mmCIF file with all atom_site columns, C-alpha atoms and ligand atoms in Angstrom:
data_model
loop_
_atom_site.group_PDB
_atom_site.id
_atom_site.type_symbol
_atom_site.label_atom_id
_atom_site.label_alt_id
_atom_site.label_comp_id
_atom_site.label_asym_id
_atom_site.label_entity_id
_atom_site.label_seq_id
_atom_site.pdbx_PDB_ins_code
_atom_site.Cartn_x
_atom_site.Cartn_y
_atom_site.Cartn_z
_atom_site.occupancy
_atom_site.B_iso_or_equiv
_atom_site.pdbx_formal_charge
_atom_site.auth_seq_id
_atom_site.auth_comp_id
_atom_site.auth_asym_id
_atom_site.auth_atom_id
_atom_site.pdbx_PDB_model_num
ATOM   1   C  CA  . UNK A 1 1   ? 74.757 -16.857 44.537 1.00 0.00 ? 1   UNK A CA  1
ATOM   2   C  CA  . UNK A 1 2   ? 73.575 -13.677 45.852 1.00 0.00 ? 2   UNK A CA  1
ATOM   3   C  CA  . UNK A 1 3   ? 70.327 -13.507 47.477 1.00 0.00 ? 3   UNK A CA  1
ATOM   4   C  CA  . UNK A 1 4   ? 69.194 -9.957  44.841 1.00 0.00 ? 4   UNK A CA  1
ATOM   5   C  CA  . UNK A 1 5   ? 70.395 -12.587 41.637 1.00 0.00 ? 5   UNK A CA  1
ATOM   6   C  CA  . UNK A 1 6   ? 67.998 -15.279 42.744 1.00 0.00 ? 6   UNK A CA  1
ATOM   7   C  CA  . UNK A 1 7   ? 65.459 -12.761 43.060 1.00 0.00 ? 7   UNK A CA  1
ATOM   8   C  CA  . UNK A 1 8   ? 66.070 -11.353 39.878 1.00 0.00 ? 8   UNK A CA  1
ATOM   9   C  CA  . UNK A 1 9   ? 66.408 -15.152 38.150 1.00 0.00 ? 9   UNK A CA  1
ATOM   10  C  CA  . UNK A 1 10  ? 62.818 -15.809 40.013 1.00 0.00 ? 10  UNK A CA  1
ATOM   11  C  CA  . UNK A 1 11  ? 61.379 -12.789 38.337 1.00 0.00 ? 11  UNK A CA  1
ATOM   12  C  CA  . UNK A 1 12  ? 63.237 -13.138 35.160 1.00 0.00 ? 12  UNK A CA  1
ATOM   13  C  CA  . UNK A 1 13  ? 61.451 -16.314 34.816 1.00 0.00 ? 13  UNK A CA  1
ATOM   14  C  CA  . UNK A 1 14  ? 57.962 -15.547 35.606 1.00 0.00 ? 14  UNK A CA  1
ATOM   15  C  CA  . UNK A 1 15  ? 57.681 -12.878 33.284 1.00 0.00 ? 15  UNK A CA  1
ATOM   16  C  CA  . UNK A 1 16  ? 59.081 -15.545 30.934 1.00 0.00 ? 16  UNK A CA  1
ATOM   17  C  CA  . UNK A 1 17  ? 56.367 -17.613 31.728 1.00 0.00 ? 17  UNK A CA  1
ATOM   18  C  CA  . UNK A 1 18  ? 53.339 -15.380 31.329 1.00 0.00 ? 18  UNK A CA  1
ATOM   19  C  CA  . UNK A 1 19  ? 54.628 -14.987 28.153 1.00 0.00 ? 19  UNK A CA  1
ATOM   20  C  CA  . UNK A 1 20  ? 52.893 -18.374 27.041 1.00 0.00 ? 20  UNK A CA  1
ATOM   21  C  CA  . UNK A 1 21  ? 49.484 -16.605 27.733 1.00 0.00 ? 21  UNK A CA  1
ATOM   22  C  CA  . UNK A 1 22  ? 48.485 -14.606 24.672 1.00 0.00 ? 22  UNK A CA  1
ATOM   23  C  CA  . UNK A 1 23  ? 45.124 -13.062 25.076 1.00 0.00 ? 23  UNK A CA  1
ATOM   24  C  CA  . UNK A 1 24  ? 42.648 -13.618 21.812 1.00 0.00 ? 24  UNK A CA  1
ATOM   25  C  CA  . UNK A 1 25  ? 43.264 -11.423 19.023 1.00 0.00 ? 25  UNK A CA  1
ATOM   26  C  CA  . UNK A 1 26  ? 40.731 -8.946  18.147 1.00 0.00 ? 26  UNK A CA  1
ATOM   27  C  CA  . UNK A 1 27  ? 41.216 -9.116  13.947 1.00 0.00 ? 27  UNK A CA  1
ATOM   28  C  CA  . UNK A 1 28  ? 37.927 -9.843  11.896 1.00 0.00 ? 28  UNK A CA  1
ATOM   29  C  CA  . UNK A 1 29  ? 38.995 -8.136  8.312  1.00 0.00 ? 29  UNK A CA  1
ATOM   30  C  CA  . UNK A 1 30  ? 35.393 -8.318  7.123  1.00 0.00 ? 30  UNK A CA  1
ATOM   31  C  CA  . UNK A 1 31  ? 34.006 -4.485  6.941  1.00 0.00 ? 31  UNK A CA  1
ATOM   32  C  CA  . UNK A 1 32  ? 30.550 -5.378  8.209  1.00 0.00 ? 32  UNK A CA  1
ATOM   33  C  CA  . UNK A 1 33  ? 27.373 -3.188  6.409  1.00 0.00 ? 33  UNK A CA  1
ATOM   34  C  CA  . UNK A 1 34  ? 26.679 -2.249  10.557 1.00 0.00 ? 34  UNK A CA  1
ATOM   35  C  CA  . UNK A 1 35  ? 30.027 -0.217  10.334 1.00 0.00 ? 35  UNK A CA  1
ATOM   36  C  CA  . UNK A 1 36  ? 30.099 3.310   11.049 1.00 0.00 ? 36  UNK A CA  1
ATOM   37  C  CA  . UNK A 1 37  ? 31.838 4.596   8.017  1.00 0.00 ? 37  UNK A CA  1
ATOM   38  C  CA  . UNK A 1 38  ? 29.186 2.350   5.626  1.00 0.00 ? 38  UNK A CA  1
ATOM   39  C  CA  . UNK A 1 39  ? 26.456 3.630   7.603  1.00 0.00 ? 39  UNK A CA  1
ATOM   40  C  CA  . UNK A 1 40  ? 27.001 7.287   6.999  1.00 0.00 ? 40  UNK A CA  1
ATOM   41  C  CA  . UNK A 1 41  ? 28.999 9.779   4.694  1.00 0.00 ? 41  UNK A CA  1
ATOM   42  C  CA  . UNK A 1 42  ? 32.201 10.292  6.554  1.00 0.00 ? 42  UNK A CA  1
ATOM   43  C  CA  . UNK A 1 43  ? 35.158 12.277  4.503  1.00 0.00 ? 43  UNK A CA  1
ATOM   44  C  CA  . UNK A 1 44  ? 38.213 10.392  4.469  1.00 0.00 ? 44  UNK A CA  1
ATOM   45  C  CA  . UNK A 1 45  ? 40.336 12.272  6.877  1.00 0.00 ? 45  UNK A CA  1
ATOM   46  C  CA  . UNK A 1 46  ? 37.563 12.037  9.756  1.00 0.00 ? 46  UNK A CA  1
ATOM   47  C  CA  . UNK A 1 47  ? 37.809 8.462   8.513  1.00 0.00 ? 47  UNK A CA  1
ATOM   48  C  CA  . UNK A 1 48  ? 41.403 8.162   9.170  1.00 0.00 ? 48  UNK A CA  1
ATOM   49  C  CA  . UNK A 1 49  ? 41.397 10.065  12.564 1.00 0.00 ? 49  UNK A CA  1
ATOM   50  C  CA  . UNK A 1 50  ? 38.860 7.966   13.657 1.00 0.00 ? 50  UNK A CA  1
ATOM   51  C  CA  . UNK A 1 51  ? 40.799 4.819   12.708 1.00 0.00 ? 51  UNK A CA  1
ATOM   52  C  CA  . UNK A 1 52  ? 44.163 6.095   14.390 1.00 0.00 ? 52  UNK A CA  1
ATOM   53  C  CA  . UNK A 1 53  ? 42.653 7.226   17.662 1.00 0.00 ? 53  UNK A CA  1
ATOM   54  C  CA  . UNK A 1 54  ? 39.719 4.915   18.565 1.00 0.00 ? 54  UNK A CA  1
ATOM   55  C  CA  . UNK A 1 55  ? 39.419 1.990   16.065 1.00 0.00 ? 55  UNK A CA  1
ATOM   56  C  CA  . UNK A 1 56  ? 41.837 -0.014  18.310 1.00 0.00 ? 56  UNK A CA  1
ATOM   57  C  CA  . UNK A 1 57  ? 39.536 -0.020  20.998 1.00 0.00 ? 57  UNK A CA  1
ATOM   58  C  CA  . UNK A 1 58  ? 36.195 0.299   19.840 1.00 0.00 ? 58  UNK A CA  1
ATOM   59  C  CA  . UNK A 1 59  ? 35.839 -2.241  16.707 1.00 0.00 ? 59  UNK A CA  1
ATOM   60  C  CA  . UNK A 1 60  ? 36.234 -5.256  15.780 1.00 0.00 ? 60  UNK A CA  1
ATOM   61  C  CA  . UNK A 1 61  ? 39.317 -4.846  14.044 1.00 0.00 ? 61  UNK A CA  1
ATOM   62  C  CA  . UNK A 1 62  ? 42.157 -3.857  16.191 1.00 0.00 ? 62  UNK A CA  1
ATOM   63  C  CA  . UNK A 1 63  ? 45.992 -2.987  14.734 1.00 0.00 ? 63  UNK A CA  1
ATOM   64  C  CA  . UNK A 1 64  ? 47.968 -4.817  17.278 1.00 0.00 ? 64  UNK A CA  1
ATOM   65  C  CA  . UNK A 1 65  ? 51.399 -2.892  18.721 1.00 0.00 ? 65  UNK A CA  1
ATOM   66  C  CA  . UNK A 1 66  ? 54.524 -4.429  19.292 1.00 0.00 ? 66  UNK A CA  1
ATOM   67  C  CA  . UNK A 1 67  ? 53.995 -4.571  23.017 1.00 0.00 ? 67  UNK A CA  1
ATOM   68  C  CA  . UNK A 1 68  ? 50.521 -6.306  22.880 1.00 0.00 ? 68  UNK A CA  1
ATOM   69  C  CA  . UNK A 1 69  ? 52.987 -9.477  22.298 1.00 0.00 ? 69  UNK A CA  1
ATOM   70  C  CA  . UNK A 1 70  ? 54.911 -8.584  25.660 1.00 0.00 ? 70  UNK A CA  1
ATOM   71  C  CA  . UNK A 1 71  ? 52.792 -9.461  29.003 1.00 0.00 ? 71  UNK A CA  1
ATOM   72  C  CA  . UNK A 1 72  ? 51.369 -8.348  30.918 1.00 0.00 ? 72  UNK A CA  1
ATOM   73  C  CA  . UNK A 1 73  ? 51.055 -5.246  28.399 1.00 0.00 ? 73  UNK A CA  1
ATOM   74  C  CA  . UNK A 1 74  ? 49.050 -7.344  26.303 1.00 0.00 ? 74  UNK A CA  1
ATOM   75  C  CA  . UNK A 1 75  ? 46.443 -8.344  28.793 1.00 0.00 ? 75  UNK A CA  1
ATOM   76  C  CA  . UNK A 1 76  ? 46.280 -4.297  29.533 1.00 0.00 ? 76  UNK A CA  1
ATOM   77  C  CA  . UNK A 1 77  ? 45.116 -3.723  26.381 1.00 0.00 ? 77  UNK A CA  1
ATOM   78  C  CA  . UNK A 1 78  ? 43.240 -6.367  25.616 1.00 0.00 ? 78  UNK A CA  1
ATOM   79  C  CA  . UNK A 1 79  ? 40.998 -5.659  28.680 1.00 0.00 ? 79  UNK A CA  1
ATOM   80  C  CA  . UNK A 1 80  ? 41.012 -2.037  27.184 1.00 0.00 ? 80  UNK A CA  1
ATOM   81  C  CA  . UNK A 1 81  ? 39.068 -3.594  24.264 1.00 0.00 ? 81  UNK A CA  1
ATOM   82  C  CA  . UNK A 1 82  ? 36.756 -5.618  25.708 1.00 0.00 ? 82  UNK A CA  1
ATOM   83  C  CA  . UNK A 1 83  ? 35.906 -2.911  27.996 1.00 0.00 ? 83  UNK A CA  1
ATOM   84  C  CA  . UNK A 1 84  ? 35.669 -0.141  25.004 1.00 0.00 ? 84  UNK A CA  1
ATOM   85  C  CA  . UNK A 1 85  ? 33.826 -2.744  22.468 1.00 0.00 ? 85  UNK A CA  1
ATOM   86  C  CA  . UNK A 1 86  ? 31.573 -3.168  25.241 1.00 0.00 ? 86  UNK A CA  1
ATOM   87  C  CA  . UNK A 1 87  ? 30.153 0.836   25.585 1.00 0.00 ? 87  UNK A CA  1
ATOM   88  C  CA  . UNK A 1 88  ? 30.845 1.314   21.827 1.00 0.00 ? 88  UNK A CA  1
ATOM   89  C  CA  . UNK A 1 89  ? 31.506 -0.853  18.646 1.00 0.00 ? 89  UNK A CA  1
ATOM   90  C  CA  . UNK A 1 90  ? 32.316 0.848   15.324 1.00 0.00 ? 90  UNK A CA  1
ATOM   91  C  CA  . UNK A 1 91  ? 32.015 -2.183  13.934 1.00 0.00 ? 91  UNK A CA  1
ATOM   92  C  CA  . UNK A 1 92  ? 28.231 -2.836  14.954 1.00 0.00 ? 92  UNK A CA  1
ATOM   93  C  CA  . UNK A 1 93  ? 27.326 0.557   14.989 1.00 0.00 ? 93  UNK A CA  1
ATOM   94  C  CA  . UNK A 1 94  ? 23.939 -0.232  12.537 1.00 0.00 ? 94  UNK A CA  1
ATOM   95  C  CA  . UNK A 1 95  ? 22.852 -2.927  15.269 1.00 0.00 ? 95  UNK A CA  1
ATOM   96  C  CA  . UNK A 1 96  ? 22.391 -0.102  17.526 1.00 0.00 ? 96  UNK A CA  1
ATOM   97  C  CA  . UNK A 1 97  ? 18.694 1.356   18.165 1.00 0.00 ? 97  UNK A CA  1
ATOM   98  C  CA  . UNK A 1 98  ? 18.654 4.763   16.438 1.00 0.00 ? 98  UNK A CA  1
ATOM   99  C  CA  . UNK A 1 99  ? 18.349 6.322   19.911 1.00 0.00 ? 99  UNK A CA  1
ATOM   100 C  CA  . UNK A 1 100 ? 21.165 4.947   21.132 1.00 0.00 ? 100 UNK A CA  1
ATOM   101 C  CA  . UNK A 1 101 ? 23.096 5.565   17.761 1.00 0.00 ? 101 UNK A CA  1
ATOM   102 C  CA  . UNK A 1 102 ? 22.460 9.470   18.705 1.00 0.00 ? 102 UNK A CA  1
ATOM   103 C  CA  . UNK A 1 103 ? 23.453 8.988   22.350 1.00 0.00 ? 103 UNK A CA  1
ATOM   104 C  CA  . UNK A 1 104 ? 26.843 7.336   21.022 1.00 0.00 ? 104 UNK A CA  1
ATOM   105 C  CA  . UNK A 1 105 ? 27.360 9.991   18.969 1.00 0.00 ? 105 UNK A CA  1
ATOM   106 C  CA  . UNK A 1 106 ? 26.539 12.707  21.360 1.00 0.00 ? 106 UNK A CA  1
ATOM   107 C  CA  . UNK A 1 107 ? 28.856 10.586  23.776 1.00 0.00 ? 107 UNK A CA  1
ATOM   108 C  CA  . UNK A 1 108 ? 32.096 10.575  21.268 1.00 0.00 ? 108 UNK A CA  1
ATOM   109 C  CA  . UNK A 1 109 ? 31.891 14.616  20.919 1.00 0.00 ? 109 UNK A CA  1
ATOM   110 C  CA  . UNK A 1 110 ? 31.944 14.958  24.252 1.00 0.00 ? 110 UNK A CA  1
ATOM   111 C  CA  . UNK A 1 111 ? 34.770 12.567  24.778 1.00 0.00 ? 111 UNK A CA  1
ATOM   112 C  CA  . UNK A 1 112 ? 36.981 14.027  22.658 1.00 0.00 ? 112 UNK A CA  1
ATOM   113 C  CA  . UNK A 1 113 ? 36.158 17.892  23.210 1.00 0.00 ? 113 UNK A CA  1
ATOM   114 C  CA  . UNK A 1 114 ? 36.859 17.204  27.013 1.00 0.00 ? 114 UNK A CA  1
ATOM   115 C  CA  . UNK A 1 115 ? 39.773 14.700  26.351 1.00 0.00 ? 115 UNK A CA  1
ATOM   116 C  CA  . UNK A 1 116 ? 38.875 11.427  27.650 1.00 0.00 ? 116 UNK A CA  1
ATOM   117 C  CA  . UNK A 1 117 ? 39.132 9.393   24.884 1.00 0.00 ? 117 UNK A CA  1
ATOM   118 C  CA  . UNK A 1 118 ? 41.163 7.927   23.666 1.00 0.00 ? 118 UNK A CA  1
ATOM   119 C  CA  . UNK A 1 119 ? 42.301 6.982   27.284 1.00 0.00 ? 119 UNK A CA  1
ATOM   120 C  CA  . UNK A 1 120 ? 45.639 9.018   28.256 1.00 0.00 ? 120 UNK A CA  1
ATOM   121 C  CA  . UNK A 1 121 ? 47.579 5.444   28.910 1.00 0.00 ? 121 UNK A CA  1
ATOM   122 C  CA  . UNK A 1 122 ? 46.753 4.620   25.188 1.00 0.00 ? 122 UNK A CA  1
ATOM   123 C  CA  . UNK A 1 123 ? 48.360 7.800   23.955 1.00 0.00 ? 123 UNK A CA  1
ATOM   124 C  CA  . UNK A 1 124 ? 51.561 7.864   26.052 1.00 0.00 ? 124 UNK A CA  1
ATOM   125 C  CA  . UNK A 1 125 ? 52.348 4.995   24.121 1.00 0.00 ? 125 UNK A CA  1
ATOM   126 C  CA  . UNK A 1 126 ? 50.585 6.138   20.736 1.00 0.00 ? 126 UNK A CA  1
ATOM   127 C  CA  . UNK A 1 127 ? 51.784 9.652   20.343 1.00 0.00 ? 127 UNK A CA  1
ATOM   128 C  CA  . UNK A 1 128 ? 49.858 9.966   17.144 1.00 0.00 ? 128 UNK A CA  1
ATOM   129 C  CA  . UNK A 1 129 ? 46.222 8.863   18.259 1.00 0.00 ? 129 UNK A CA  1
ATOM   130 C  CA  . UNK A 1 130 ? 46.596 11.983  20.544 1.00 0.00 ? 130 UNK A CA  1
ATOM   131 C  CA  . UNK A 1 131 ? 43.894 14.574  18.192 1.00 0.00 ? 131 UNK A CA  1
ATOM   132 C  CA  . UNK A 1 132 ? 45.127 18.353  17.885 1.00 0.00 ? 132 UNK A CA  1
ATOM   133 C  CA  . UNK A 1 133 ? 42.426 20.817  17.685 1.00 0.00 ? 133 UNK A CA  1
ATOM   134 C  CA  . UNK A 1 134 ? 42.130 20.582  14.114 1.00 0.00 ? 134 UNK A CA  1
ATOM   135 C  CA  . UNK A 1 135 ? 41.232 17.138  13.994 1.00 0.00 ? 135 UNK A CA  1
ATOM   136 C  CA  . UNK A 1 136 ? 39.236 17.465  16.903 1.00 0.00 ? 136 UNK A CA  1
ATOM   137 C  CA  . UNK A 1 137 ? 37.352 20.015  15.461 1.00 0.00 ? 137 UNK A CA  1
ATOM   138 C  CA  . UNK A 1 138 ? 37.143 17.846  11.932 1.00 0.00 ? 138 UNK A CA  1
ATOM   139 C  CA  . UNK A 1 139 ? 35.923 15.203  13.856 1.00 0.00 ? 139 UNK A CA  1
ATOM   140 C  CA  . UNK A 1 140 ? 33.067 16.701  16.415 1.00 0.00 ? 140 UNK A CA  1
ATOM   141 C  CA  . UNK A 1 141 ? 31.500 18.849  13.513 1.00 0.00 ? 141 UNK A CA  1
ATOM   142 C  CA  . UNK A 1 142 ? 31.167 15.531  11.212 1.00 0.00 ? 142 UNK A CA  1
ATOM   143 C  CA  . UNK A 1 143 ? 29.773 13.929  14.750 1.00 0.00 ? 143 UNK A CA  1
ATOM   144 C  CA  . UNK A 1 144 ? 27.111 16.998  14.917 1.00 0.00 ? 144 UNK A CA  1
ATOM   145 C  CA  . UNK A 1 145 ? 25.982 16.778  11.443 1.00 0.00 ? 145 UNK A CA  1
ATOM   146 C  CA  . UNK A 1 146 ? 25.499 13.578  11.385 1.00 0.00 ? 146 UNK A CA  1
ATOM   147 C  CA  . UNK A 1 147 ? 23.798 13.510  14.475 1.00 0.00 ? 147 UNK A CA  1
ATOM   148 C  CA  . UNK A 1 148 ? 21.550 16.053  13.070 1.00 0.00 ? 148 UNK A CA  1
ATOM   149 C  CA  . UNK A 1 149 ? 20.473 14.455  9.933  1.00 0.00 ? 149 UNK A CA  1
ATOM   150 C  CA  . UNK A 1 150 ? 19.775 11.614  11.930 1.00 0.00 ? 150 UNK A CA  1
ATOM   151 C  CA  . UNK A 1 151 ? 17.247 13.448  14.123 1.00 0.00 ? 151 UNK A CA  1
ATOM   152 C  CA  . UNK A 1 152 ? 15.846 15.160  11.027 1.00 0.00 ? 152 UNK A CA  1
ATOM   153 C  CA  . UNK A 1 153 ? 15.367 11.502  9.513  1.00 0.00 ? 153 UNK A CA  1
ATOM   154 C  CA  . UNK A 1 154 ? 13.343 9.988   12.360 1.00 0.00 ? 154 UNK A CA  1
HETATM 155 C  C1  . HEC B 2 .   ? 42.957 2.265   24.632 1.00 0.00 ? 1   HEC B C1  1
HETATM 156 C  C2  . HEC B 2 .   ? 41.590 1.992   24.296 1.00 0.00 ? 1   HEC B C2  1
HETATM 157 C  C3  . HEC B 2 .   ? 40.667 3.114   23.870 1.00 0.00 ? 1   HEC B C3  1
HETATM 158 C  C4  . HEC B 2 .   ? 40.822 4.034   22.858 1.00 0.00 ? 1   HEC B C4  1
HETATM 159 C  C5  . HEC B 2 .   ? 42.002 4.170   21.924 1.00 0.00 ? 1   HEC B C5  1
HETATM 160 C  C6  . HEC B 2 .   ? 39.610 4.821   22.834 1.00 0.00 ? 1   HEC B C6  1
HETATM 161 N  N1  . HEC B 2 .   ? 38.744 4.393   23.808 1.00 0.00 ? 1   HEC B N1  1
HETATM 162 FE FE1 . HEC B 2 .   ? 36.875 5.081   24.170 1.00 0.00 ? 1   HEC B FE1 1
HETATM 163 N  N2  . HEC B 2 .   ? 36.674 3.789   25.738 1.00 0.00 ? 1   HEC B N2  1
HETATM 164 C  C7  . HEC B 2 .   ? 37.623 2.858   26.130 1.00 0.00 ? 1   HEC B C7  1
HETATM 165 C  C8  . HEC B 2 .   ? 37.159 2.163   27.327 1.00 0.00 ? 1   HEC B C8  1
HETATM 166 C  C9  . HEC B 2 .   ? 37.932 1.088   28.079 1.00 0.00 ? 1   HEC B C9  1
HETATM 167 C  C10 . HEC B 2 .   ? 35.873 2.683   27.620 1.00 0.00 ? 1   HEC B C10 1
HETATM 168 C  C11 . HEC B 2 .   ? 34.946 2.273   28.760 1.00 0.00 ? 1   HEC B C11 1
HETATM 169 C  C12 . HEC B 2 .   ? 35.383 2.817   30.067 1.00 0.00 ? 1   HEC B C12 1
HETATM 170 C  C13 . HEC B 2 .   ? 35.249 4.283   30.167 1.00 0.00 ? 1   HEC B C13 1
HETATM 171 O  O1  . HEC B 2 .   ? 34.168 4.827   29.862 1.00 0.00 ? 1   HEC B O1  1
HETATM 172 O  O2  . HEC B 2 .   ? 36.240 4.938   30.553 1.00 0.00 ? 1   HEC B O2  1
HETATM 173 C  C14 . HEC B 2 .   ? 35.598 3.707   26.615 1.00 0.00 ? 1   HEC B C14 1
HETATM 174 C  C15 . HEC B 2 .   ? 34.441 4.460   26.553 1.00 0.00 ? 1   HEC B C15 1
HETATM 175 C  C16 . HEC B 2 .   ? 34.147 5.367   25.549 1.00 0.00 ? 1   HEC B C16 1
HETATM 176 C  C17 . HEC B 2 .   ? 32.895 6.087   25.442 1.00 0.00 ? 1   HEC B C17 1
HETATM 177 C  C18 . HEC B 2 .   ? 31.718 5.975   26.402 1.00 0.00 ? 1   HEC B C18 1
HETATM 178 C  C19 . HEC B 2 .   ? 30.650 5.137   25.760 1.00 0.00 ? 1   HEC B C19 1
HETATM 179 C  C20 . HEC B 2 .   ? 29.413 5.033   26.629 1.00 0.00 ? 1   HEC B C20 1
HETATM 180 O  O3  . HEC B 2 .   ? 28.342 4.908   26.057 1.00 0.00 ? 1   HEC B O3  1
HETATM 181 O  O4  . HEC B 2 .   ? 29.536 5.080   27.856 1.00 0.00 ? 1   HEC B O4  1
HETATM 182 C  C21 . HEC B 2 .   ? 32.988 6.870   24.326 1.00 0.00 ? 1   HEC B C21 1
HETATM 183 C  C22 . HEC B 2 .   ? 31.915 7.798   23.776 1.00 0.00 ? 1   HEC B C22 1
HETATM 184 C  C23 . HEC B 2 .   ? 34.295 6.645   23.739 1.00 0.00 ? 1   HEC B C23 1
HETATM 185 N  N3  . HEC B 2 .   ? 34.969 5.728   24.510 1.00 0.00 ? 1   HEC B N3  1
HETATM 186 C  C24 . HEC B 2 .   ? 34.748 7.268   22.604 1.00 0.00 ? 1   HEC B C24 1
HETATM 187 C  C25 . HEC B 2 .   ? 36.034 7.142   22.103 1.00 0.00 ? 1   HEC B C25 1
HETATM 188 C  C26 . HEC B 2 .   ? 36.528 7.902   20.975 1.00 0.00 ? 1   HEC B C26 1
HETATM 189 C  C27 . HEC B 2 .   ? 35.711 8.914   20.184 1.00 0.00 ? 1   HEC B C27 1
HETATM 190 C  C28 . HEC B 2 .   ? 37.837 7.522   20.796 1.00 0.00 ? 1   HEC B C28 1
HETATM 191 C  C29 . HEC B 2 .   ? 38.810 8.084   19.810 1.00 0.00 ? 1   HEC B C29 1
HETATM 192 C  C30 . HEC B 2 .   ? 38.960 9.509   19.734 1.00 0.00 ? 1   HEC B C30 1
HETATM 193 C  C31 . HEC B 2 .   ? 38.148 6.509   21.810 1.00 0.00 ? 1   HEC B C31 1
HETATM 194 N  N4  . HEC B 2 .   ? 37.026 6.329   22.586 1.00 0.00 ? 1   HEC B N4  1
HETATM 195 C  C32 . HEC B 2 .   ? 39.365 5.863   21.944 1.00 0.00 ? 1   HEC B C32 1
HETATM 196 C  C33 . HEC B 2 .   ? 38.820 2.611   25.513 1.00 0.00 ? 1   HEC B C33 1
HETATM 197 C  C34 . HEC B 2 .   ? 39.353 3.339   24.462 1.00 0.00 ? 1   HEC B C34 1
#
């Protein structure tokens, strides 16, 4: 055998291997009274972008792609998660401090009007969670608003 199949073989067979590691699965169904969209009036479509383009990262409910069952792609985004839930959970949003609540907020507009989130490795692989200026626009002005009446209410 040549010496470039055995290499390939070796390879071949470790990436079979790390297949038996699946990272944890971040699914809890339950819509929590702490979640963003319970918290405060958000119209459906900012709703929806928001779901598309961040949810995955930044609740507790993520909608798994095909490749998260392929490693090491998998581990990628599970770190992703853990990292995102970390500075910013949807999902918990109520448990935050109402200053912080207007920091996060203050923090998403800015994200998205400069294009850092969501990260640019996500969308290469999720064309659609990439926001056009429309929904960008949708989005920040709910953001502002809210942010707003928030202020207004403290
Ligand atoms: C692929 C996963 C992923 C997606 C999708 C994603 N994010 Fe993030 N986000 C992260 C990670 C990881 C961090 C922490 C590291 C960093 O700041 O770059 C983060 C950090 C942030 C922060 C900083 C929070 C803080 O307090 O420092 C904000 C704000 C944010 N994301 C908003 C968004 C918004 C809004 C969307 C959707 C338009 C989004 N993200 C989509 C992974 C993601």
């Amino acid at each position: 055998m040549s010496r470039s199949k055995n290499v390939l073989i070796t390879v071949g067979a470790i990436l079979l291997l790390l297949q038996l590691f699946q990272p944890k699965r971040n699914t809890d169904l339950h819509i929590s009274e702490n979640e963003l969209s319970a918290m405060y009036d958000m119209p459906g479509d900012v709703k929806a972008i928001l779901q598309t383009s961040c949810y995955d990262c930044h609740s507790n409910s993520t909608r798994y792609p095909w490749y998260s069952y392929v490693q090491p792609f998998g581990w990628w985004l599970s770190h992703h998660i853990r990292e995102g839930k970390a500075k910013l959970n949807f999902s918990e949003f109520g448990n935050y401090a109402p200053r912080r609540q207007q920091s996060k907020l203050k923090a998403m507009a800015e994200s998205i009007k400069s294009d850092d989130m969501p990260l640019r490795t996500y969308t290469v692989l999720h064309r659609n969670a990439k926001l056009t200026s429309l929904e960008k626009k949708l989005v920040t002005t709910w953001i502002e608003s809210t942010s707003d009446s928030l202020a207004k209410s403290r």
